[in-house]
Amino acid sequence: MHTKNMDSTHSSDTTTTTTTLSHSNSSTSQSPASPPAQYGMVNNAPIVVLSPCAACKILRRRCVDKCVLAPYFPPTEPQKFTTAHRVFGASNIIKLLQELPESQRADAVSSMVYEANARIRDPVYGCAGTICQLQKQVSDLQAQLARAQAELVNTQAQHANLVTLICMEMAQLQQQQQQQDQQQQQQQQLLAMSDIFQNDWLFTEEACQGSIWDEPLWV
Ligand SMILES: [Zn+2]
């Protein structure tokens, strides 16, 4: 299935349809060679007088000058009109285009051809099937996004909790370390004091001993 792009490249130059067909009856449109392309010079530029537009050719009618369908259904793309005609009908297409300003007609034709293609592809839902599918996809993705956002908020809260816990534990550890340091200092002080005390004691003992042994018992 080929996709129709919504371009409007078919400018109005294709409206220069031949008016020489007026003498020919409708059967001439059957053979592509019957309306011969005529070449002329207008303002020193060669212009090609094209065969009737695809719509008029398919409808087997005379493609008049200023044919409302000609700018949008060039003879090079007959499938476009066949598709739109099959679903909307020629008179509906013409009516719709006549009711629209010229600036919006190309887009209208593009969307009609798109819709017609979708309807032929899916006779039950047409392009509504595609729209529903896409809407479902959108709501699924929105739900997925909401879940991901909730998960993110949860993870951020957990992270904040963990940081708080780590800070508290670090503070506790620091406090314990300080206490240990203090205890060690106190112990060292105590030890130092006991050393001094012991030295004093030894000294006194030595002094006593000295006093005992240095002195002759008898002279
Ligand atoms: Zn036409």
PDB file of C-alpha atoms and ligand atoms in Angstrom:
ATOM      1  CA  MET A   1       0.000   0.000   0.000  1.00  0.00           C
ATOM      2  CA  HIS A   2       1.539   3.253  -0.967  1.00  0.00           C
ATOM      3  CA  THR A   3       1.256   6.190   1.343  1.00  0.00           C
ATOM      4  CA  LYS A   4       0.022   9.516   0.172  1.00  0.00           C
ATOM      5  CA  ASN A   5       2.041  12.447   1.306  1.00  0.00           C
ATOM      6  CA  MET A   6       0.188  15.572   2.187  1.00  0.00           C
ATOM      7  CA  ASP A   7       2.118  17.783  -0.195  1.00  0.00           C
ATOM      8  CA  SER A   8       0.593  20.130  -2.590  1.00  0.00           C
ATOM      9  CA  THR A   9       3.255  20.009  -5.241  1.00  0.00           C
ATOM     10  CA  HIS A  10       0.702  19.882  -7.967  1.00  0.00           C
ATOM     11  CA  SER A  11       0.452  23.530  -8.595  1.00  0.00           C
ATOM     12  CA  SER A  12      -2.195  25.180 -10.610  1.00  0.00           C
ATOM     13  CA  ASP A  13      -0.137  24.992 -13.786  1.00  0.00           C
ATOM     14  CA  THR A  14      -1.904  21.748 -14.511  1.00  0.00           C
ATOM     15  CA  THR A  15      -5.095  23.736 -14.916  1.00  0.00           C
ATOM     16  CA  THR A  16      -3.973  24.592 -18.407  1.00  0.00           C
ATOM     17  CA  THR A  17      -6.013  21.764 -19.708  1.00  0.00           C
ATOM     18  CA  THR A  18      -6.770  21.575 -23.312  1.00  0.00           C
ATOM     19  CA  THR A  19      -9.938  23.110 -24.561  1.00  0.00           C
ATOM     20  CA  THR A  20      -9.463  21.557 -27.965  1.00  0.00           C
ATOM     21  CA  LEU A  21     -11.192  18.509 -26.611  1.00  0.00           C
ATOM     22  CA  SER A  22     -14.550  20.191 -26.943  1.00  0.00           C
ATOM     23  CA  HIS A  23     -15.076  18.706 -30.348  1.00  0.00           C
ATOM     24  CA  SER A  24     -14.270  15.178 -29.261  1.00  0.00           C
ATOM     25  CA  ASN A  25     -16.858  12.915 -27.762  1.00  0.00           C
ATOM     26  CA  SER A  26     -16.397  11.053 -24.497  1.00  0.00           C
ATOM     27  CA  SER A  27     -15.065   7.932 -26.123  1.00  0.00           C
ATOM     28  CA  THR A  28     -11.817   9.673 -26.984  1.00  0.00           C
ATOM     29  CA  SER A  29     -10.804   9.649 -23.325  1.00  0.00           C
ATOM     30  CA  GLN A  30     -10.477   5.887 -23.497  1.00  0.00           C
ATOM     31  CA  SER A  31      -7.339   5.994 -25.577  1.00  0.00           C
ATOM     32  CA  PRO A  32      -4.524   8.048 -24.080  1.00  0.00           C
ATOM     33  CA  ALA A  33      -3.172   8.957 -27.491  1.00  0.00           C
ATOM     34  CA  SER A  34      -6.377  10.639 -28.685  1.00  0.00           C
ATOM     35  CA  PRO A  35      -5.850  14.052 -27.031  1.00  0.00           C
ATOM     36  CA  PRO A  36      -2.414  14.832 -28.386  1.00  0.00           C
ATOM     37  CA  ALA A  37      -0.295  17.130 -26.287  1.00  0.00           C
ATOM     38  CA  GLN A  38       0.013  20.425 -28.061  1.00  0.00           C
ATOM     39  CA  TYR A  39       3.079  22.586 -27.707  1.00  0.00           C
ATOM     40  CA  GLY A  40       3.049  26.336 -27.939  1.00  0.00           C
ATOM     41  CA  MET A  41       5.026  29.357 -26.863  1.00  0.00           C
ATOM     42  CA  VAL A  42       3.682  31.762 -24.300  1.00  0.00           C
ATOM     43  CA  ASN A  43       6.014  34.535 -23.169  1.00  0.00           C
ATOM     44  CA  ASN A  44       8.907  32.684 -24.826  1.00  0.00           C
ATOM     45  CA  ALA A  45       8.297  29.758 -22.483  1.00  0.00           C
ATOM     46  CA  PRO A  46       7.192  26.440 -23.882  1.00  0.00           C
ATOM     47  CA  ILE A  47       3.926  25.320 -22.363  1.00  0.00           C
ATOM     48  CA  VAL A  48       2.511  21.882 -22.544  1.00  0.00           C
ATOM     49  CA  VAL A  49      -1.213  21.626 -22.954  1.00  0.00           C
ATOM     50  CA  LEU A  50      -1.954  18.588 -20.884  1.00  0.00           C
ATOM     51  CA  SER A  51      -4.497  15.921 -21.331  1.00  0.00           C
ATOM     52  CA  PRO A  52      -7.627  16.110 -19.166  1.00  0.00           C
ATOM     53  CA  CYS A  53      -7.122  15.798 -15.442  1.00  0.00           C
ATOM     54  CA  ALA A  54      -7.250  12.334 -13.929  1.00  0.00           C
ATOM     55  CA  ALA A  55     -10.694  13.003 -12.454  1.00  0.00           C
ATOM     56  CA  CYS A  56     -12.285  14.095 -15.712  1.00  0.00           C
ATOM     57  CA  LYS A  57     -10.639  11.229 -17.536  1.00  0.00           C
ATOM     58  CA  ILE A  58     -12.006   8.684 -15.088  1.00  0.00           C
ATOM     59  CA  LEU A  59     -15.435  10.369 -15.034  1.00  0.00           C
ATOM     60  CA  ARG A  60     -15.318  10.495 -18.828  1.00  0.00           C
ATOM     61  CA  ARG A  61     -16.300  14.110 -18.953  1.00  0.00           C
ATOM     62  CA  ARG A  62     -14.866  17.166 -20.587  1.00  0.00           C
ATOM     63  CA  CYS A  63     -12.149  18.771 -18.537  1.00  0.00           C
ATOM     64  CA  VAL A  64     -13.029  22.430 -18.809  1.00  0.00           C
ATOM     65  CA  ASP A  65     -10.779  25.377 -18.225  1.00  0.00           C
ATOM     66  CA  LYS A  66     -10.751  26.085 -14.481  1.00  0.00           C
ATOM     67  CA  CYS A  67     -11.845  22.519 -13.686  1.00  0.00           C
ATOM     68  CA  VAL A  68     -12.089  22.411  -9.901  1.00  0.00           C
ATOM     69  CA  LEU A  69     -10.487  18.979  -9.743  1.00  0.00           C
ATOM     70  CA  ALA A  70      -7.629  19.490 -12.195  1.00  0.00           C
ATOM     71  CA  PRO A  71      -5.113  21.157  -9.816  1.00  0.00           C
ATOM     72  CA  TYR A  72      -5.365  18.284  -7.359  1.00  0.00           C
ATOM     73  CA  PHE A  73      -5.794  15.279  -9.618  1.00  0.00           C
ATOM     74  CA  PRO A  74      -3.133  15.529 -12.338  1.00  0.00           C
ATOM     75  CA  PRO A  75      -3.267  12.982 -15.173  1.00  0.00           C
ATOM     76  CA  THR A  76      -0.002  11.517 -13.919  1.00  0.00           C
ATOM     77  CA  GLU A  77      -1.645  10.241 -10.721  1.00  0.00           C
ATOM     78  CA  PRO A  78      -4.943   8.596 -11.651  1.00  0.00           C
ATOM     79  CA  GLN A  79      -4.862   6.346  -8.573  1.00  0.00           C
ATOM     80  CA  LYS A  80      -5.452   9.340  -6.288  1.00  0.00           C
ATOM     81  CA  PHE A  81      -8.817  10.118  -7.820  1.00  0.00           C
ATOM     82  CA  THR A  82      -9.807   6.468  -8.191  1.00  0.00           C
ATOM     83  CA  THR A  83      -9.277   5.949  -4.459  1.00  0.00           C
ATOM     84  CA  ALA A  84     -11.046   9.133  -3.320  1.00  0.00           C
ATOM     85  CA  HIS A  85     -13.879   8.595  -5.826  1.00  0.00           C
ATOM     86  CA  ARG A  86     -14.443   5.039  -4.641  1.00  0.00           C
ATOM     87  CA  VAL A  87     -15.007   6.137  -1.043  1.00  0.00           C
ATOM     88  CA  PHE A  88     -16.418   9.672  -1.242  1.00  0.00           C
ATOM     89  CA  GLY A  89     -17.950   9.845  -4.719  1.00  0.00           C
ATOM     90  CA  ALA A  90     -17.112  12.440  -7.346  1.00  0.00           C
ATOM     91  CA  SER A  91     -20.005  14.800  -6.593  1.00  0.00           C
ATOM     92  CA  ASN A  92     -19.136  14.892  -2.886  1.00  0.00           C
ATOM     93  CA  ILE A  93     -15.499  15.654  -3.686  1.00  0.00           C
ATOM     94  CA  ILE A  94     -16.477  18.464  -6.064  1.00  0.00           C
ATOM     95  CA  LYS A  95     -19.014  19.886  -3.587  1.00  0.00           C
ATOM     96  CA  LEU A  96     -16.500  19.800  -0.765  1.00  0.00           C
ATOM     97  CA  LEU A  97     -13.823  21.516  -2.837  1.00  0.00           C
ATOM     98  CA  GLN A  98     -16.222  24.214  -4.053  1.00  0.00           C
ATOM     99  CA  GLU A  99     -17.186  25.036  -0.478  1.00  0.00           C
ATOM    100  CA  LEU A 100     -13.548  25.528   0.533  1.00  0.00           C
ATOM    101  CA  PRO A 101     -11.230  28.466  -0.160  1.00  0.00           C
ATOM    102  CA  GLU A 102      -8.608  27.615  -2.751  1.00  0.00           C
ATOM    103  CA  SER A 103      -5.793  27.775  -0.183  1.00  0.00           C
ATOM    104  CA  GLN A 104      -7.256  24.812   1.694  1.00  0.00           C
ATOM    105  CA  ARG A 105      -8.266  22.612  -1.208  1.00  0.00           C
ATOM    106  CA  ALA A 106      -4.932  20.823  -1.666  1.00  0.00           C
ATOM    107  CA  ASP A 107      -4.891  19.796   2.005  1.00  0.00           C
ATOM    108  CA  ALA A 108      -8.515  18.704   1.781  1.00  0.00           C
ATOM    109  CA  VAL A 109      -7.725  16.490  -1.226  1.00  0.00           C
ATOM    110  CA  SER A 110      -4.666  15.017   0.528  1.00  0.00           C
ATOM    111  CA  SER A 111      -6.672  14.163   3.627  1.00  0.00           C
ATOM    112  CA  MET A 112      -9.555  12.740   1.580  1.00  0.00           C
ATOM    113  CA  VAL A 113      -7.161  10.508  -0.356  1.00  0.00           C
ATOM    114  CA  TYR A 114      -5.534   9.448   2.926  1.00  0.00           C
ATOM    115  CA  GLU A 115      -8.903   8.676   4.494  1.00  0.00           C
ATOM    116  CA  ALA A 116     -10.060   6.816   1.408  1.00  0.00           C
ATOM    117  CA  ASN A 117      -6.901   4.698   1.385  1.00  0.00           C
ATOM    118  CA  ALA A 118      -7.419   3.845   5.057  1.00  0.00           C
ATOM    119  CA  ARG A 119     -11.078   2.941   4.427  1.00  0.00           C
ATOM    120  CA  ILE A 120     -10.123   0.639   1.540  1.00  0.00           C
ATOM    121  CA  ARG A 121      -7.433  -0.970   3.643  1.00  0.00           C
ATOM    122  CA  ASP A 122      -9.684  -1.358   6.693  1.00  0.00           C
ATOM    123  CA  PRO A 123     -13.358  -1.340   5.607  1.00  0.00           C
ATOM    124  CA  VAL A 124     -14.584  -1.603   9.223  1.00  0.00           C
ATOM    125  CA  TYR A 125     -12.660   1.149  11.013  1.00  0.00           C
ATOM    126  CA  GLY A 126     -10.938   3.098   8.256  1.00  0.00           C
ATOM    127  CA  CYS A 127      -8.569   5.723   9.603  1.00  0.00           C
ATOM    128  CA  ALA A 128     -10.543   5.688  12.904  1.00  0.00           C
ATOM    129  CA  GLY A 129      -8.816   2.326  13.495  1.00  0.00           C
ATOM    130  CA  THR A 130      -5.436   3.979  13.195  1.00  0.00           C
ATOM    131  CA  ILE A 131      -6.549   6.870  15.425  1.00  0.00           C
ATOM    132  CA  CYS A 132      -7.833   4.470  18.119  1.00  0.00           C
ATOM    133  CA  GLN A 133      -4.628   2.449  17.941  1.00  0.00           C
ATOM    134  CA  LEU A 134      -2.524   5.580  18.333  1.00  0.00           C
ATOM    135  CA  GLN A 135      -4.712   6.866  21.170  1.00  0.00           C
ATOM    136  CA  LYS A 136      -4.298   3.553  22.976  1.00  0.00           C
ATOM    137  CA  GLN A 137      -0.561   3.789  22.430  1.00  0.00           C
ATOM    138  CA  VAL A 138      -0.594   7.348  23.830  1.00  0.00           C
ATOM    139  CA  SER A 139      -2.531   6.341  26.961  1.00  0.00           C
ATOM    140  CA  ASP A 140      -0.276   3.292  27.462  1.00  0.00           C
ATOM    141  CA  LEU A 141       2.795   5.505  27.185  1.00  0.00           C
ATOM    142  CA  GLN A 142       1.251   8.071  29.549  1.00  0.00           C
ATOM    143  CA  ALA A 143       0.609   5.326  32.111  1.00  0.00           C
ATOM    144  CA  GLN A 144       4.166   4.070  31.655  1.00  0.00           C
ATOM    145  CA  LEU A 145       5.471   7.616  32.126  1.00  0.00           C
ATOM    146  CA  ALA A 146       3.382   8.085  35.293  1.00  0.00           C
ATOM    147  CA  ARG A 147       4.742   4.799  36.690  1.00  0.00           C
ATOM    148  CA  ALA A 148       8.302   5.812  35.876  1.00  0.00           C
ATOM    149  CA  GLN A 149       7.789   9.218  37.517  1.00  0.00           C
ATOM    150  CA  ALA A 150       6.331   7.596  40.655  1.00  0.00           C
ATOM    151  CA  GLU A 151       9.282   5.206  40.748  1.00  0.00           C
ATOM    152  CA  LEU A 152      11.658   8.145  40.396  1.00  0.00           C
ATOM    153  CA  VAL A 153      10.011  10.000  43.314  1.00  0.00           C
ATOM    154  CA  ASN A 154      10.213   6.812  45.386  1.00  0.00           C
ATOM    155  CA  THR A 155      13.868   6.290  44.544  1.00  0.00           C
ATOM    156  CA  GLN A 156      14.660   9.922  45.343  1.00  0.00           C
ATOM    157  CA  ALA A 157      12.946   9.555  48.752  1.00  0.00           C
ATOM    158  CA  GLN A 158      14.902   6.353  49.427  1.00  0.00           C
ATOM    159  CA  HIS A 159      18.106   8.071  48.441  1.00  0.00           C
ATOM    160  CA  ALA A 160      17.358  10.996  50.773  1.00  0.00           C
ATOM    161  CA  ASN A 161      16.621   8.527  53.602  1.00  0.00           C
ATOM    162  CA  LEU A 162      19.881   6.693  52.972  1.00  0.00           C
ATOM    163  CA  VAL A 163      21.844   9.937  52.990  1.00  0.00           C
ATOM    164  CA  THR A 164      20.220  10.930  56.285  1.00  0.00           C
ATOM    165  CA  LEU A 165      21.030   7.510  57.780  1.00  0.00           C
ATOM    166  CA  ILE A 166      24.636   7.689  56.614  1.00  0.00           C
ATOM    167  CA  CYS A 167      24.997  11.187  58.071  1.00  0.00           C
ATOM    168  CA  MET A 168      23.542  10.032  61.381  1.00  0.00           C
ATOM    169  CA  GLU A 169      25.830   7.005  61.517  1.00  0.00           C
ATOM    170  CA  MET A 170      28.847   9.105  60.655  1.00  0.00           C
ATOM    171  CA  ALA A 171      27.934  11.567  63.400  1.00  0.00           C
ATOM    172  CA  GLN A 172      27.548   8.661  65.834  1.00  0.00           C
ATOM    173  CA  LEU A 173      30.890   7.198  64.751  1.00  0.00           C
ATOM    174  CA  GLN A 174      32.565  10.571  65.195  1.00  0.00           C
ATOM    175  CA  GLN A 175      31.045  10.857  68.650  1.00  0.00           C
ATOM    176  CA  GLN A 176      32.235   7.345  69.542  1.00  0.00           C
ATOM    177  CA  GLN A 177      35.678   8.146  68.194  1.00  0.00           C
ATOM    178  CA  GLN A 178      35.801  11.309  70.249  1.00  0.00           C
ATOM    179  CA  GLN A 179      34.714   9.385  73.338  1.00  0.00           C
ATOM    180  CA  GLN A 180      37.338   6.720  72.655  1.00  0.00           C
ATOM    181  CA  ASP A 181      39.966   9.401  72.157  1.00  0.00           C
ATOM    182  CA  GLN A 182      38.938  11.024  75.402  1.00  0.00           C
ATOM    183  CA  GLN A 183      39.057   7.676  77.207  1.00  0.00           C
ATOM    184  CA  GLN A 184      42.464   6.932  75.721  1.00  0.00           C
ATOM    185  CA  GLN A 185      43.694  10.338  76.763  1.00  0.00           C
ATOM    186  CA  GLN A 186      42.355   9.787  80.280  1.00  0.00           C
ATOM    187  CA  GLN A 187      43.978   6.348  80.399  1.00  0.00           C
ATOM    188  CA  GLN A 188      47.243   7.764  79.150  1.00  0.00           C
ATOM    189  CA  GLN A 189      47.028  10.507  81.741  1.00  0.00           C
ATOM    190  CA  LEU A 190      46.293   7.942  84.431  1.00  0.00           C
ATOM    191  CA  LEU A 191      49.170   5.796  83.224  1.00  0.00           C
ATOM    192  CA  ALA A 192      51.459   8.775  83.179  1.00  0.00           C
ATOM    193  CA  MET A 193      50.356   9.666  86.680  1.00  0.00           C
ATOM    194  CA  SER A 194      50.881   6.122  87.904  1.00  0.00           C
ATOM    195  CA  ASP A 195      54.336   6.109  86.310  1.00  0.00           C
ATOM    196  CA  ILE A 196      55.225   9.234  88.159  1.00  0.00           C
ATOM    197  CA  PHE A 197      53.832   7.761  91.298  1.00  0.00           C
ATOM    198  CA  GLN A 198      55.751   4.514  90.776  1.00  0.00           C
ATOM    199  CA  ASN A 199      58.962   6.394  90.031  1.00  0.00           C
ATOM    200  CA  ASP A 200      58.479   8.379  93.168  1.00  0.00           C
ATOM    201  CA  TRP A 201      57.859   5.254  95.081  1.00  0.00           C
ATOM    202  CA  LEU A 202      60.938   3.539  93.636  1.00  0.00           C
ATOM    203  CA  PHE A 203      62.900   6.579  94.328  1.00  0.00           C
ATOM    204  CA  THR A 204      61.793   6.660  97.902  1.00  0.00           C
ATOM    205  CA  GLU A 205      62.338   2.955  98.141  1.00  0.00           C
ATOM    206  CA  GLU A 206      65.785   3.315  96.662  1.00  0.00           C
ATOM    207  CA  ALA A 207      66.364   6.219  98.922  1.00  0.00           C
ATOM    208  CA  CYS A 208      65.267   4.146 101.862  1.00  0.00           C
ATOM    209  CA  GLN A 209      67.323   1.244 100.722  1.00  0.00           C
ATOM    210  CA  GLY A 210      70.221   3.541 100.189  1.00  0.00           C
ATOM    211  CA  SER A 211      69.728   4.962 103.544  1.00  0.00           C
ATOM    212  CA  ILE A 212      69.724   1.531 104.963  1.00  0.00           C
ATOM    213  CA  TRP A 213      72.646   0.071 103.082  1.00  0.00           C
ATOM    214  CA  ASP A 214      74.800   3.060 102.665  1.00  0.00           C
ATOM    215  CA  GLU A 215      75.002   3.634 106.296  1.00  0.00           C
ATOM    216  CA  PRO A 216      77.501   1.363 107.987  1.00  0.00           C
ATOM    217  CA  LEU A 217      75.961  -0.707 110.644  1.00  0.00           C
ATOM    218  CA  TRP A 218      78.957  -0.513 112.672  1.00  0.00           C
ATOM    219  CA  VAL A 219      81.904   1.573 112.460  1.00  0.00           C
TER     220      VAL A 219
HETATM  221 ZN    ZN B   1     -10.796  18.070 -14.937  1.00  0.00          ZN
END
